[in-house]
Amino acid sequence: MTTIQYSTDEKGIRIDHTTLTPRYSVTNDESLNEGIAYLNEHGYAVFSDVLSQEEIKTNKDLLWNFFENIPGCHIRR
């Protein structure tokens, strides 16, 4: 029997740390269709291969630049 391990976030919402979330590739039609079916059934899905490595780097830089330029914020990379 598997014991489900939960923690609670700051708002009191339980988080299940034992359930693995499947990932679906957008570059494979079968995987993409399975991901869409999972999304329709569960209300969420994780898709891989959505961005190129360059797009990931660019978006990380944009996010960090945004955080670092919030007035009064002391977040740094």
C-alpha positions as a printed NumPy array, in Angstrom:
array([[  0.   ,   0.   ,   0.   ],
       [  1.39 ,   3.419,  -0.994],
       [  1.217,   6.202,   1.537],
       [  0.4  ,   9.571,   0.028],
       [  2.664,  12.302,   1.365],
       [  1.055,  15.706,   1.654],
       [  2.258,  19.081,   2.726],
       [  0.216,  22.221,   3.094],
       [  1.003,  25.51 ,   1.386],
       [  0.657,  28.939,   3.005],
       [ -3.045,  29.057,   2.07 ],
       [ -3.798,  25.663,   3.589],
       [ -4.036,  23.826,   0.263],
       [ -2.788,  20.242,   0.426],
       [ -0.015,  19.302,  -1.997],
       [  0.441,  15.644,  -2.99 ],
       [  4.165,  14.915,  -3.419],
       [  3.775,  11.252,  -4.4  ],
       [  1.75 ,  11.468,  -7.608],
       [  3.857,  11.756, -10.739],
       [  2.493,  14.075, -13.398],
       [  2.837,  12.728, -16.931],
       [  4.462,  14.932, -19.568],
       [  3.44 ,  15.092, -23.195],
       [  5.539,  16.202, -26.152],
       [  4.076,  18.682, -28.624],
       [  6.389,  17.31 , -31.33 ],
       [  4.687,  13.905, -31.406],
       [  1.072,  13.72 , -32.595],
       [  0.18 ,  10.713, -30.437],
       [  1.709,  12.255, -27.318],
       [  0.059,  15.605, -28.032],
       [ -3.358,  13.96 , -28.419],
       [ -2.842,  12.008, -25.187],
       [ -1.909,  15.263, -23.468],
       [ -5.043,  16.988, -24.717],
       [ -7.161,  14.065, -23.501],
       [ -5.419,  14.242, -20.106],
       [ -6.044,  18.001, -19.999],
       [ -9.731,  17.518, -20.753],
       [-10.059,  14.843, -18.063],
       [ -7.942,  16.373, -15.281],
       [ -8.025,  20.105, -16.001],
       [ -4.261,  20.411, -16.433],
       [ -1.417,  18.855, -18.4  ],
       [  2.331,  19.361, -18.718],
       [  3.64 ,  19.664, -22.27 ],
       [  7.317,  19.437, -23.198],
       [  9.171,  20.704, -26.257],
       [  7.087,  23.897, -26.339],
       [ 10.071,  26.271, -26.557],
       [ 13.531,  25.962, -28.075],
       [ 16.573,  26.303, -25.797],
       [ 17.108,  29.848, -27.116],
       [ 13.468,  30.751, -26.383],
       [ 13.824,  29.337, -22.862],
       [ 16.959,  31.426, -22.264],
       [ 15.311,  34.58 , -23.644],
       [ 12.206,  34.118, -21.492],
       [ 14.226,  33.39 , -18.344],
       [ 16.202,  36.586, -18.963],
       [ 12.983,  38.56 , -19.472],
       [ 11.529,  37.171, -16.237],
       [ 14.664,  37.974, -14.228],
       [ 14.85 ,  41.473, -15.744],
       [ 11.237,  42.033, -14.715],
       [ 11.874,  40.848, -11.14 ],
       [ 15.077,  42.853, -10.792],
       [ 13.355,  46.063, -11.925],
       [ 10.388,  45.967,  -9.553],
       [ 10.68 ,  49.133,  -7.437],
       [ 11.757,  48.311,  -3.891],
       [ 12.415,  44.663,  -4.76 ],
       [ 15.697,  43.068,  -3.744],
       [ 15.513,  39.953,  -5.93 ],
       [ 18.77 ,  39.263,  -7.762],
       [ 19.961,  36.345,  -9.852]])
